[in-house]
Amino acid sequence: MIRLCAALFCVFGFTLGSWQASLPDLVRDLDMSPLELGLCLTVGFAGALPAMFMGGRLIARFGAKGLLMAGATGMAVALVGVGCTGSYVVLVPLVLVLLGCQGSFDVAINAVAIAIEQRSGRQILAFMHGAFSLSAAAGALSFGAYRSLGFRVGYFGVAVVLALFVWCMARWRDLPEARSAPASAPRERRVLLGADVLLVAGIVGVSFLGSGILENWSAIYVRDTVSDLAVISSVGLASFHGAMGLGRVLTSAVLRRVDRLTTIAACGLLMAAAMVWSLCAPGPAQAVAALFLVGILLSGIAPIGFSVAGDLRPDRVGEVSSTVAIAGYASFLVGPVLVGLLADLLGLRAALASVVVVGVVISLLALLLKGQPRQAGPAHEPVAGPLEGAER
C-alpha cells in the first residue's frame, strides 16, 4: 500500500512539474505579459482553495478513490484544452479547472498517506513529499524532451499518463481512508489561533509564497534572462524540484542536532543569500546551482512548521494543521500576480528579488516565535524533535 501511495504522489509531481516547465513556451506562444500570466495563475489558485475545502467533505462521504479519479480526469481534460487553445480568454478558465483539480487531487493523496500512517504507525509523509518533488523534477525534464516535437505535444503526453492512471485506479481495490478526529468543544476554539499558531501559519504561508514564486517563474527567469536555450529552463526547474526532494530528506538529519526554530531561522537567511547569488549569477550554470541551493534551504521550512504546529496544540492537530495549510495555499493567490506586476514595472530579475525578502521574513518570524513565552503544558511548547510531516 505504501508503494501505491508513493505512485499517487509521483503522478501528481510529474503532472505539476510538466505544467510548470511548459509555462515559458506557453507565455511566448500566446504573447502573454508577466502580469497576464500572474493573473491567470491567481485565478487558478483561487479555484484550488474551494476545491480543497470540498475535497475533504467528498473524501469523508465517498472516499479518496473517487476524488483521485475525478481530479486526474479533470487535469487531463484541462491539459488537452490548453494544448489546443491559442486564446488567452480560453486559457484562463482551463487553468482554473486544471489548478482546481490539482488542489482536490492534492487533498486526496495526503488523505491516503495519513490513513496509511494511522494504520501502520509509520511516518511516511516526508518520504511521500520527497517523492513528489523528485517526480516533479522528472516531469520538468521530460517536458523539455518533448519540445523537439512542439511543446504542445507535451500536454497530450501528460494527459495520456493521467488517463492510464484513471484506468489503473478504476481496477484497484478501495484505498484506506483517514479517520476523522472528534470535533473540539466550542470553548476551546478561543485558544486555537493564539500568537504562536499565527506565527507558525505566517512562516508556512511565506515559505509557500517563496516556493510558489520559484515553481512558476524560475523557468521563465532562466529562459528569458540567463539563457535562451529551452533545455536550460527545464534543467533549472528540474534542479529546483530535485533540491526540494533532497532537502526534505536532509532536514530530518539536521533536526537531530539543531532545534527546529533555529533551523528555520538559519534556512531563511541562507536562502536569501543564495537567491541573491542566483540573481547576480554571470551565467546559466551558476544560476541553476544557486536555485538548487535555494530549493534545498526552502524545502524543509514548511514541513518543520507543520511539525511545530502539531506540538503547539497536540490535542487539536487536525484543526491547527488545517489552519496552517490554508495560510500556505492562500499565499499562492498572492505570489503570481505580485511577481507579474513587479516584473511589468521593474523587470523579472528585480521581481524575483521578492524571494530574498521571503527568506528574511521567515527568519524574523522564527525568531519571534522562539521568543514567545512558553506556557504551561505540552500544548504550548514547541520542542525540538523528529520531523513529523511535510507539505509542498
mmCIF file of C-alpha atoms in Angstrom:
data_model
loop_
_atom_site.group_PDB
_atom_site.id
_atom_site.type_symbol
_atom_site.label_atom_id
_atom_site.label_comp_id
_atom_site.label_asym_id
_atom_site.label_seq_id
_atom_site.Cartn_x
_atom_site.Cartn_y
_atom_site.Cartn_z
ATOM 1 C CA MET A 1 0.000 0.000 0.000
ATOM 2 C CA ILE A 2 2.922 2.351 0.663
ATOM 3 C CA ARG A 3 4.146 1.777 -2.884
ATOM 4 C CA LEU A 4 0.710 2.671 -4.226
ATOM 5 C CA CYS A 5 0.719 5.849 -2.136
ATOM 6 C CA ALA A 6 4.164 6.762 -3.485
ATOM 7 C CA ALA A 7 2.816 6.225 -7.022
ATOM 8 C CA LEU A 8 -0.001 8.710 -6.307
ATOM 9 C CA PHE A 9 2.486 11.366 -5.236
ATOM 10 C CA CYS A 10 4.706 10.604 -8.224
ATOM 11 C CA VAL A 11 1.833 11.025 -10.696
ATOM 12 C CA PHE A 12 0.928 14.341 -9.117
ATOM 13 C CA GLY A 13 4.540 15.535 -9.078
ATOM 14 C CA PHE A 14 5.104 14.527 -12.711
ATOM 15 C CA THR A 15 1.973 16.389 -13.807
ATOM 16 C CA LEU A 16 2.819 19.540 -11.874
ATOM 17 C CA GLY A 17 6.465 19.585 -12.990
ATOM 18 C CA SER A 18 5.446 19.186 -16.629
ATOM 19 C CA TRP A 19 2.922 22.014 -16.373
ATOM 20 C CA GLN A 20 5.414 24.378 -14.784
ATOM 21 C CA ALA A 21 8.090 23.548 -17.372
ATOM 22 C CA SER A 22 5.627 24.424 -20.159
ATOM 23 C CA LEU A 23 4.988 27.962 -18.936
ATOM 24 C CA PRO A 24 7.879 29.711 -20.781
ATOM 25 C CA ASP A 25 6.745 28.262 -24.128
ATOM 26 C CA LEU A 26 3.081 28.977 -23.376
ATOM 27 C CA VAL A 27 3.883 32.585 -22.494
ATOM 28 C CA ARG A 28 5.749 33.081 -25.769
ATOM 29 C CA ASP A 29 3.176 31.281 -27.873
ATOM 30 C CA LEU A 30 0.262 33.376 -26.566
ATOM 31 C CA ASP A 31 2.386 36.545 -26.257
ATOM 32 C CA MET A 32 1.438 36.990 -22.597
ATOM 33 C CA SER A 33 2.892 39.686 -20.401
ATOM 34 C CA PRO A 34 4.126 38.711 -16.919
ATOM 35 C CA LEU A 35 1.067 40.393 -15.392
ATOM 36 C CA GLU A 36 -1.289 38.417 -17.650
ATOM 37 C CA LEU A 37 0.378 35.162 -16.642
ATOM 38 C CA GLY A 38 0.246 36.174 -12.970
ATOM 39 C CA LEU A 39 -3.468 36.955 -13.165
ATOM 40 C CA CYS A 40 -4.149 33.660 -14.960
ATOM 41 C CA LEU A 41 -2.345 31.645 -12.293
ATOM 42 C CA THR A 42 -4.012 33.602 -9.497
ATOM 43 C CA VAL A 43 -7.441 32.734 -10.913
ATOM 44 C CA GLY A 44 -6.374 29.093 -10.998
ATOM 45 C CA PHE A 45 -5.178 29.093 -7.386
ATOM 46 C CA ALA A 46 -8.391 30.865 -6.358
ATOM 47 C CA GLY A 47 -10.237 27.858 -7.776
ATOM 48 C CA ALA A 48 -7.957 25.447 -5.926
ATOM 49 C CA LEU A 49 -8.942 26.711 -2.455
ATOM 50 C CA PRO A 50 -12.676 25.872 -2.634
ATOM 51 C CA ALA A 51 -11.769 22.623 -4.402
ATOM 52 C CA MET A 52 -9.604 21.702 -1.405
ATOM 53 C CA PHE A 53 -12.382 22.559 1.060
ATOM 54 C CA MET A 54 -14.882 20.492 -0.925
ATOM 55 C CA GLY A 55 -12.370 17.692 -1.386
ATOM 56 C CA GLY A 56 -12.263 16.974 2.343
ATOM 57 C CA ARG A 57 -16.034 16.604 2.513
ATOM 58 C CA LEU A 58 -16.159 14.450 -0.613
ATOM 59 C CA ILE A 59 -13.499 12.134 0.788
ATOM 60 C CA ALA A 60 -15.451 11.777 4.035
ATOM 61 C CA ARG A 61 -18.570 10.835 2.105
ATOM 62 C CA PHE A 62 -17.324 8.895 -0.923
ATOM 63 C CA GLY A 63 -13.687 8.029 -0.186
ATOM 64 C CA ALA A 64 -10.418 9.175 -1.744
ATOM 65 C CA LYS A 65 -10.528 6.872 -4.749
ATOM 66 C CA GLY A 66 -13.375 8.684 -6.491
ATOM 67 C CA LEU A 67 -11.801 12.084 -5.909
ATOM 68 C CA LEU A 68 -8.463 10.862 -7.256
ATOM 69 C CA MET A 69 -10.086 9.603 -10.437
ATOM 70 C CA ALA A 70 -12.161 12.760 -10.872
ATOM 71 C CA GLY A 71 -9.172 15.011 -10.215
ATOM 72 C CA ALA A 72 -6.949 13.150 -12.667
ATOM 73 C CA THR A 73 -9.681 13.196 -15.318
ATOM 74 C CA GLY A 74 -10.187 16.934 -14.860
ATOM 75 C CA MET A 75 -6.456 17.605 -15.113
ATOM 76 C CA ALA A 76 -6.204 15.511 -18.295
ATOM 77 C CA VAL A 77 -9.136 17.304 -19.963
ATOM 78 C CA ALA A 78 -7.783 20.718 -18.969
ATOM 79 C CA LEU A 79 -4.299 19.916 -20.319
ATOM 80 C CA VAL A 80 -5.741 18.762 -23.638
ATOM 81 C CA GLY A 81 -7.671 22.032 -23.787
ATOM 82 C CA VAL A 82 -4.529 24.069 -23.082
ATOM 83 C CA GLY A 83 -2.734 22.121 -25.786
ATOM 84 C CA CYS A 84 -5.434 23.053 -28.316
ATOM 85 C CA THR A 85 -6.177 26.672 -27.484
ATOM 86 C CA GLY A 86 -4.480 29.743 -28.848
ATOM 87 C CA SER A 87 -6.562 32.239 -26.908
ATOM 88 C CA TYR A 88 -5.782 33.821 -23.544
ATOM 89 C CA VAL A 89 -9.507 34.196 -22.832
ATOM 90 C CA VAL A 90 -9.975 30.443 -23.206
ATOM 91 C CA LEU A 91 -6.762 29.658 -21.327
ATOM 92 C CA VAL A 92 -7.903 31.322 -18.073
ATOM 93 C CA PRO A 93 -10.890 29.005 -17.394
ATOM 94 C CA LEU A 94 -8.819 25.997 -18.443
ATOM 95 C CA VAL A 95 -6.161 26.905 -15.870
ATOM 96 C CA LEU A 96 -8.955 27.369 -13.313
ATOM 97 C CA VAL A 97 -10.093 23.788 -13.959
ATOM 98 C CA LEU A 98 -6.517 22.464 -14.017
ATOM 99 C CA LEU A 99 -5.407 24.002 -10.721
ATOM 100 C CA GLY A 100 -8.759 23.305 -9.063
ATOM 101 C CA CYS A 101 -8.404 19.612 -9.914
ATOM 102 C CA GLN A 102 -4.794 19.712 -8.733
ATOM 103 C CA GLY A 103 -5.984 21.064 -5.388
ATOM 104 C CA SER A 104 -8.544 18.304 -4.884
ATOM 105 C CA PHE A 105 -6.038 15.662 -6.017
ATOM 106 C CA ASP A 106 -3.522 17.041 -3.518
ATOM 107 C CA VAL A 107 -6.035 16.709 -0.680
ATOM 108 C CA ALA A 108 -6.857 13.140 -1.701
ATOM 109 C CA ILE A 109 -3.279 11.833 -1.863
ATOM 110 C CA ASN A 110 -2.485 13.359 1.522
ATOM 111 C CA ALA A 111 -5.621 11.751 2.973
ATOM 112 C CA VAL A 112 -4.412 8.374 1.714
ATOM 113 C CA ALA A 113 -0.943 8.939 3.214
ATOM 114 C CA ILE A 114 -2.423 9.943 6.578
ATOM 115 C CA ALA A 115 -4.637 6.853 6.576
ATOM 116 C CA ILE A 116 -1.613 4.633 5.936
ATOM 117 C CA GLU A 117 0.237 6.334 8.780
ATOM 118 C CA GLN A 118 -2.698 5.683 11.103
ATOM 119 C CA ARG A 119 -2.828 2.002 10.160
ATOM 120 C CA SER A 120 0.889 1.285 10.101
ATOM 121 C CA GLY A 121 2.201 3.679 12.733
ATOM 122 C CA ARG A 122 4.974 4.685 10.312
ATOM 123 C CA GLN A 123 5.738 8.325 9.450
ATOM 124 C CA ILE A 124 5.719 8.392 5.637
ATOM 125 C CA LEU A 125 4.628 11.918 4.717
ATOM 126 C CA ALA A 126 8.156 13.326 4.480
ATOM 127 C CA PHE A 127 9.158 10.495 2.150
ATOM 128 C CA MET A 128 5.998 10.936 0.063
ATOM 129 C CA HIS A 129 6.571 14.655 -0.418
ATOM 130 C CA GLY A 130 10.171 13.928 -1.327
ATOM 131 C CA ALA A 131 8.891 11.507 -3.994
ATOM 132 C CA PHE A 132 6.558 14.252 -5.207
ATOM 133 C CA SER A 133 9.411 16.734 -5.634
ATOM 134 C CA LEU A 134 11.685 14.258 -7.422
ATOM 135 C CA SER A 135 8.842 13.306 -9.776
ATOM 136 C CA ALA A 136 8.216 16.998 -10.467
ATOM 137 C CA ALA A 137 11.863 17.255 -11.490
ATOM 138 C CA ALA A 138 11.403 14.269 -13.810
ATOM 139 C CA GLY A 139 8.295 15.884 -15.294
ATOM 140 C CA ALA A 140 10.153 19.117 -15.998
ATOM 141 C CA LEU A 141 12.972 17.254 -17.745
ATOM 142 C CA SER A 142 10.529 15.100 -19.724
ATOM 143 C CA PHE A 143 8.650 18.147 -20.940
ATOM 144 C CA GLY A 144 11.932 19.587 -22.133
ATOM 145 C CA ALA A 145 12.425 16.458 -24.236
ATOM 146 C CA TYR A 146 9.014 16.955 -25.883
ATOM 147 C CA ARG A 147 9.998 20.365 -27.254
ATOM 148 C CA SER A 148 11.591 18.904 -30.371
ATOM 149 C CA LEU A 149 8.096 17.756 -31.367
ATOM 150 C CA GLY A 150 6.453 21.028 -30.387
ATOM 151 C CA PHE A 151 5.776 21.973 -26.787
ATOM 152 C CA ARG A 152 2.010 21.416 -27.118
ATOM 153 C CA VAL A 153 2.647 17.718 -27.706
ATOM 154 C CA GLY A 154 3.790 17.568 -24.088
ATOM 155 C CA TYR A 155 0.313 18.401 -22.829
ATOM 156 C CA PHE A 156 -1.143 15.436 -24.668
ATOM 157 C CA GLY A 157 1.631 13.191 -23.350
ATOM 158 C CA VAL A 158 0.842 14.121 -19.734
ATOM 159 C CA ALA A 159 -2.879 13.683 -20.434
ATOM 160 C CA VAL A 160 -2.175 10.121 -21.618
ATOM 161 C CA VAL A 161 -0.288 9.412 -18.370
ATOM 162 C CA LEU A 162 -3.262 10.695 -16.361
ATOM 163 C CA ALA A 163 -5.696 8.637 -18.444
ATOM 164 C CA LEU A 164 -3.665 5.493 -17.745
ATOM 165 C CA PHE A 165 -3.689 6.396 -14.062
ATOM 166 C CA VAL A 166 -7.505 6.672 -14.062
ATOM 167 C CA TRP A 167 -7.757 3.297 -15.797
ATOM 168 C CA CYS A 168 -5.476 1.688 -13.206
ATOM 169 C CA MET A 169 -7.362 3.278 -10.314
ATOM 170 C CA ALA A 170 -10.670 2.004 -11.675
ATOM 171 C CA ARG A 171 -9.301 -1.531 -11.428
ATOM 172 C CA TRP A 172 -7.696 -1.064 -7.996
ATOM 173 C CA ARG A 173 -9.310 -2.056 -4.732
ATOM 174 C CA ASP A 174 -10.568 0.582 -2.327
ATOM 175 C CA LEU A 175 -7.961 2.803 -0.720
ATOM 176 C CA PRO A 176 -7.562 3.305 3.042
ATOM 177 C CA GLU A 177 -9.429 6.320 4.386
ATOM 178 C CA ALA A 178 -8.219 8.680 7.085
ATOM 179 C CA ARG A 179 -10.148 8.615 10.344
ATOM 180 C CA SER A 180 -11.785 11.882 11.340
ATOM 181 C CA ALA A 181 -10.794 13.341 14.687
ATOM 182 C CA PRO A 182 -13.637 14.248 17.044
ATOM 183 C CA ALA A 183 -14.683 17.872 16.958
ATOM 184 C CA SER A 184 -13.296 20.141 19.668
ATOM 185 C CA ALA A 185 -15.517 21.696 22.260
ATOM 186 C CA PRO A 186 -16.669 25.240 21.391
ATOM 187 C CA ARG A 187 -14.903 26.722 24.430
ATOM 188 C CA GLU A 188 -11.528 25.502 23.087
ATOM 189 C CA ARG A 189 -11.834 27.396 19.839
ATOM 190 C CA ARG A 190 -10.879 30.633 21.545
ATOM 191 C CA VAL A 191 -7.277 29.445 22.038
ATOM 192 C CA LEU A 192 -6.723 27.809 18.662
ATOM 193 C CA LEU A 193 -5.462 30.966 16.955
ATOM 194 C CA GLY A 194 -3.042 32.209 19.565
ATOM 195 C CA ALA A 195 0.018 34.263 18.678
ATOM 196 C CA ASP A 196 2.119 31.105 18.468
ATOM 197 C CA VAL A 197 -0.137 29.403 15.920
ATOM 198 C CA LEU A 198 -0.436 32.596 13.882
ATOM 199 C CA LEU A 199 3.350 32.916 13.742
ATOM 200 C CA VAL A 200 3.670 29.305 12.533
ATOM 201 C CA ALA A 201 0.956 29.957 9.939
ATOM 202 C CA GLY A 202 2.913 33.010 8.831
ATOM 203 C CA ILE A 203 6.120 31.004 8.469
ATOM 204 C CA VAL A 204 4.427 28.307 6.391
ATOM 205 C CA GLY A 205 2.464 30.843 4.355
ATOM 206 C CA VAL A 206 5.551 32.880 3.490
ATOM 207 C CA SER A 207 7.528 29.725 2.648
ATOM 208 C CA PHE A 208 4.726 28.612 0.306
ATOM 209 C CA LEU A 209 4.846 32.078 -1.237
ATOM 210 C CA GLY A 210 8.550 31.626 -1.961
ATOM 211 C CA SER A 211 8.184 28.116 -3.362
ATOM 212 C CA GLY A 212 5.177 29.156 -5.470
ATOM 213 C CA ILE A 213 7.114 32.063 -6.964
ATOM 214 C CA LEU A 214 10.072 29.867 -7.841
ATOM 215 C CA GLU A 215 7.985 26.973 -9.151
ATOM 216 C CA ASN A 216 6.062 29.205 -11.545
ATOM 217 C CA TRP A 217 8.702 31.781 -12.502
ATOM 218 C CA SER A 218 12.157 30.200 -12.219
ATOM 219 C CA ALA A 219 11.948 28.509 -15.616
ATOM 220 C CA ILE A 220 10.844 31.757 -17.254
ATOM 221 C CA TYR A 221 13.616 33.680 -15.495
ATOM 222 C CA VAL A 222 16.325 31.253 -16.595
ATOM 223 C CA ARG A 223 14.926 31.158 -20.137
ATOM 224 C CA ASP A 224 14.493 34.915 -20.613
ATOM 225 C CA THR A 225 17.267 36.499 -18.533
ATOM 226 C CA VAL A 226 20.011 33.879 -18.265
ATOM 227 C CA SER A 227 19.909 31.624 -21.333
ATOM 228 C CA ASP A 228 17.564 31.416 -24.304
ATOM 229 C CA LEU A 229 18.106 27.669 -24.658
ATOM 230 C CA ALA A 230 14.817 25.861 -23.923
ATOM 231 C CA VAL A 231 16.602 22.937 -22.307
ATOM 232 C CA ILE A 232 18.255 25.263 -19.780
ATOM 233 C CA SER A 233 14.893 26.414 -18.404
ATOM 234 C CA SER A 234 13.753 22.814 -17.938
ATOM 235 C CA VAL A 235 17.013 21.902 -16.226
ATOM 236 C CA GLY A 236 16.707 24.923 -13.940
ATOM 237 C CA LEU A 237 13.165 23.993 -12.873
ATOM 238 C CA ALA A 238 14.100 20.318 -12.502
ATOM 239 C CA SER A 239 17.067 21.375 -10.391
ATOM 240 C CA PHE A 240 14.771 23.297 -8.051
ATOM 241 C CA HIS A 241 12.335 20.386 -7.632
ATOM 242 C CA GLY A 242 15.197 17.925 -7.182
ATOM 243 C CA ALA A 243 16.631 20.159 -4.496
ATOM 244 C CA MET A 244 13.251 20.260 -2.732
ATOM 245 C CA GLY A 245 13.192 16.462 -2.676
ATOM 246 C CA LEU A 246 16.768 16.199 -1.445
ATOM 247 C CA GLY A 247 16.224 18.913 1.147
ATOM 248 C CA ARG A 248 13.267 17.091 2.674
ATOM 249 C CA VAL A 249 15.451 14.027 3.160
ATOM 250 C CA LEU A 250 18.282 16.057 4.697
ATOM 251 C CA THR A 251 16.017 18.019 7.041
ATOM 252 C CA SER A 252 15.491 15.086 9.387
ATOM 253 C CA ALA A 253 19.243 14.663 9.817
ATOM 254 C CA VAL A 254 19.721 18.364 10.623
ATOM 255 C CA LEU A 255 16.964 18.291 13.250
ATOM 256 C CA ARG A 256 18.841 15.641 15.225
ATOM 257 C CA ARG A 257 21.425 18.299 16.113
ATOM 258 C CA VAL A 258 19.653 21.663 15.818
ATOM 259 C CA ASP A 259 16.280 22.697 17.237
ATOM 260 C CA ARG A 260 13.517 23.384 14.751
ATOM 261 C CA LEU A 261 13.052 27.144 15.126
ATOM 262 C CA THR A 262 16.796 27.789 14.885
ATOM 263 C CA THR A 263 16.845 25.623 11.751
ATOM 264 C CA ILE A 264 14.026 27.669 10.193
ATOM 265 C CA ALA A 265 15.743 30.976 11.009
ATOM 266 C CA ALA A 266 19.076 29.806 9.579
ATOM 267 C CA CYS A 267 17.474 28.367 6.435
ATOM 268 C CA GLY A 268 15.639 31.632 5.805
ATOM 269 C CA LEU A 269 18.780 33.761 5.927
ATOM 270 C CA LEU A 270 20.861 31.306 3.887
ATOM 271 C CA MET A 271 18.051 31.038 1.337
ATOM 272 C CA ALA A 272 18.010 34.828 0.942
ATOM 273 C CA ALA A 273 21.775 34.838 0.360
ATOM 274 C CA ALA A 274 21.541 32.009 -2.195
ATOM 275 C CA MET A 275 18.787 33.847 -4.073
ATOM 276 C CA VAL A 276 20.961 36.953 -4.280
ATOM 277 C CA TRP A 277 23.662 34.725 -5.786
ATOM 278 C CA SER A 278 21.196 33.376 -8.358
ATOM 279 C CA LEU A 279 20.023 36.840 -9.386
ATOM 280 C CA CYS A 280 23.603 38.078 -9.765
ATOM 281 C CA ALA A 281 24.973 34.924 -11.400
ATOM 282 C CA PRO A 282 27.071 35.655 -14.518
ATOM 283 C CA GLY A 283 25.987 32.509 -16.353
ATOM 284 C CA PRO A 284 23.371 29.726 -16.511
ATOM 285 C CA ALA A 285 25.460 27.179 -14.596
ATOM 286 C CA GLN A 286 25.807 29.485 -11.594
ATOM 287 C CA ALA A 287 22.126 30.477 -11.727
ATOM 288 C CA VAL A 288 20.970 26.847 -11.800
ATOM 289 C CA ALA A 289 23.366 25.937 -8.975
ATOM 290 C CA ALA A 290 22.041 28.799 -6.865
ATOM 291 C CA LEU A 291 18.415 27.784 -7.495
ATOM 292 C CA PHE A 292 19.342 24.256 -6.425
ATOM 293 C CA LEU A 293 20.699 25.601 -3.138
ATOM 294 C CA VAL A 294 17.612 27.804 -2.635
ATOM 295 C CA GLY A 295 15.405 24.752 -3.113
ATOM 296 C CA ILE A 296 17.341 22.723 -0.517
ATOM 297 C CA LEU A 297 17.120 25.506 2.059
ATOM 298 C CA LEU A 298 13.447 26.280 1.374
ATOM 299 C CA SER A 299 12.226 22.688 1.278
ATOM 300 C CA GLY A 300 12.371 21.948 4.989
ATOM 301 C CA ILE A 301 10.742 25.138 6.282
ATOM 302 C CA ALA A 302 7.084 24.215 5.702
ATOM 303 C CA PRO A 303 7.465 20.622 6.981
ATOM 304 C CA ILE A 304 9.118 21.896 10.162
ATOM 305 C CA GLY A 305 6.319 24.447 10.506
ATOM 306 C CA PHE A 306 3.660 21.731 10.382
ATOM 307 C CA SER A 307 5.622 19.726 12.950
ATOM 308 C CA VAL A 308 5.869 22.705 15.336
ATOM 309 C CA ALA A 309 2.166 23.478 14.868
ATOM 310 C CA GLY A 310 1.267 19.941 15.883
ATOM 311 C CA ASP A 311 3.239 20.317 19.108
ATOM 312 C CA LEU A 312 1.626 23.655 19.904
ATOM 313 C CA ARG A 313 -1.829 22.069 20.011
ATOM 314 C CA PRO A 314 -1.232 18.289 20.288
ATOM 315 C CA ASP A 315 -4.864 17.656 21.217
ATOM 316 C CA ARG A 316 -6.113 19.525 18.132
ATOM 317 C CA VAL A 317 -3.647 18.534 15.432
ATOM 318 C CA GLY A 318 -6.263 18.342 12.696
ATOM 319 C CA GLU A 319 -7.576 21.851 13.261
ATOM 320 C CA VAL A 320 -4.218 23.545 13.652
ATOM 321 C CA SER A 321 -2.786 21.699 10.631
ATOM 322 C CA SER A 322 -5.770 22.824 8.555
ATOM 323 C CA THR A 323 -5.263 26.418 9.690
ATOM 324 C CA VAL A 324 -1.585 26.363 8.733
ATOM 325 C CA ALA A 325 -2.303 24.651 5.388
ATOM 326 C CA ILE A 326 -4.917 27.238 4.438
ATOM 327 C CA ALA A 327 -2.416 30.009 5.177
ATOM 328 C CA GLY A 328 0.085 28.237 2.940
ATOM 329 C CA TYR A 329 -2.172 27.726 -0.041
ATOM 330 C CA ALA A 330 -3.701 31.201 0.286
ATOM 331 C CA SER A 331 -0.236 32.605 -0.383
ATOM 332 C CA PHE A 332 -0.370 31.085 -3.866
ATOM 333 C CA LEU A 333 -3.031 33.679 -4.662
ATOM 334 C CA VAL A 334 -0.568 36.479 -3.958
ATOM 335 C CA GLY A 335 2.653 35.194 -5.496
ATOM 336 C CA PRO A 336 1.850 35.000 -9.229
ATOM 337 C CA VAL A 337 0.142 38.363 -9.546
ATOM 338 C CA LEU A 338 2.722 40.031 -7.264
ATOM 339 C CA VAL A 339 5.652 38.859 -9.369
ATOM 340 C CA GLY A 340 3.744 39.597 -12.578
ATOM 341 C CA LEU A 341 3.077 43.182 -11.503
ATOM 342 C CA LEU A 342 6.650 43.739 -10.296
ATOM 343 C CA ALA A 343 8.053 42.181 -13.475
ATOM 344 C CA ASP A 344 5.996 44.541 -15.631
ATOM 345 C CA LEU A 345 7.220 47.534 -13.618
ATOM 346 C CA LEU A 346 10.823 46.596 -12.786
ATOM 347 C CA GLY A 347 11.721 43.515 -14.818
ATOM 348 C CA LEU A 348 11.637 39.834 -13.888
ATOM 349 C CA ARG A 349 15.077 39.768 -12.265
ATOM 350 C CA ALA A 350 14.074 42.548 -9.861
ATOM 351 C CA ALA A 351 10.680 40.924 -9.242
ATOM 352 C CA LEU A 352 12.313 37.670 -8.152
ATOM 353 C CA ALA A 353 14.219 39.621 -5.526
ATOM 354 C CA SER A 354 10.975 39.221 -3.548
ATOM 355 C CA VAL A 355 12.252 35.717 -2.714
ATOM 356 C CA VAL A 356 15.136 37.373 -0.860
ATOM 357 C CA VAL A 357 12.562 39.241 1.221
ATOM 358 C CA VAL A 358 10.737 35.945 1.807
ATOM 359 C CA GLY A 359 13.862 34.414 3.336
ATOM 360 C CA VAL A 360 14.441 37.361 5.663
ATOM 361 C CA VAL A 361 10.784 37.430 6.790
ATOM 362 C CA ILE A 362 10.851 33.690 7.538
ATOM 363 C CA SER A 363 13.888 34.159 9.771
ATOM 364 C CA LEU A 364 12.285 37.061 11.612
ATOM 365 C CA LEU A 365 9.052 35.146 12.222
ATOM 366 C CA ALA A 366 11.005 32.128 13.503
ATOM 367 C CA LEU A 367 12.939 34.321 15.932
ATOM 368 C CA LEU A 368 9.699 35.956 17.113
ATOM 369 C CA LEU A 369 8.174 32.521 17.707
ATOM 370 C CA LYS A 370 11.308 31.390 19.505
ATOM 371 C CA GLY A 371 10.970 34.403 21.800
ATOM 372 C CA GLN A 372 7.326 33.689 22.643
ATOM 373 C CA PRO A 373 6.832 32.876 26.354
ATOM 374 C CA ARG A 374 6.282 29.136 26.761
ATOM 375 C CA GLN A 375 3.040 28.429 28.530
ATOM 376 C CA ALA A 376 2.466 25.545 30.830
ATOM 377 C CA GLY A 377 1.530 22.245 29.321
ATOM 378 C CA PRO A 378 2.728 20.397 26.231
ATOM 379 C CA ALA A 379 0.089 22.009 24.060
ATOM 380 C CA HIS A 380 2.037 25.268 24.007
ATOM 381 C CA GLU A 381 5.695 24.243 23.927
ATOM 382 C CA PRO A 382 7.408 23.846 20.520
ATOM 383 C CA VAL A 383 10.001 21.280 21.463
ATOM 384 C CA ALA A 384 12.728 20.013 19.181
ATOM 385 C CA GLY A 385 12.061 16.617 17.772
ATOM 386 C CA PRO A 386 11.830 14.491 14.659
ATOM 387 C CA LEU A 387 10.195 15.764 11.511
ATOM 388 C CA GLU A 388 6.594 14.591 11.742
ATOM 389 C CA GLY A 389 5.019 15.699 8.488
ATOM 390 C CA ALA A 390 5.649 17.581 5.278
ATOM 391 C CA GLU A 391 3.797 19.717 2.792
ATOM 392 C CA ARG A 392 4.613 21.023 -0.763
#
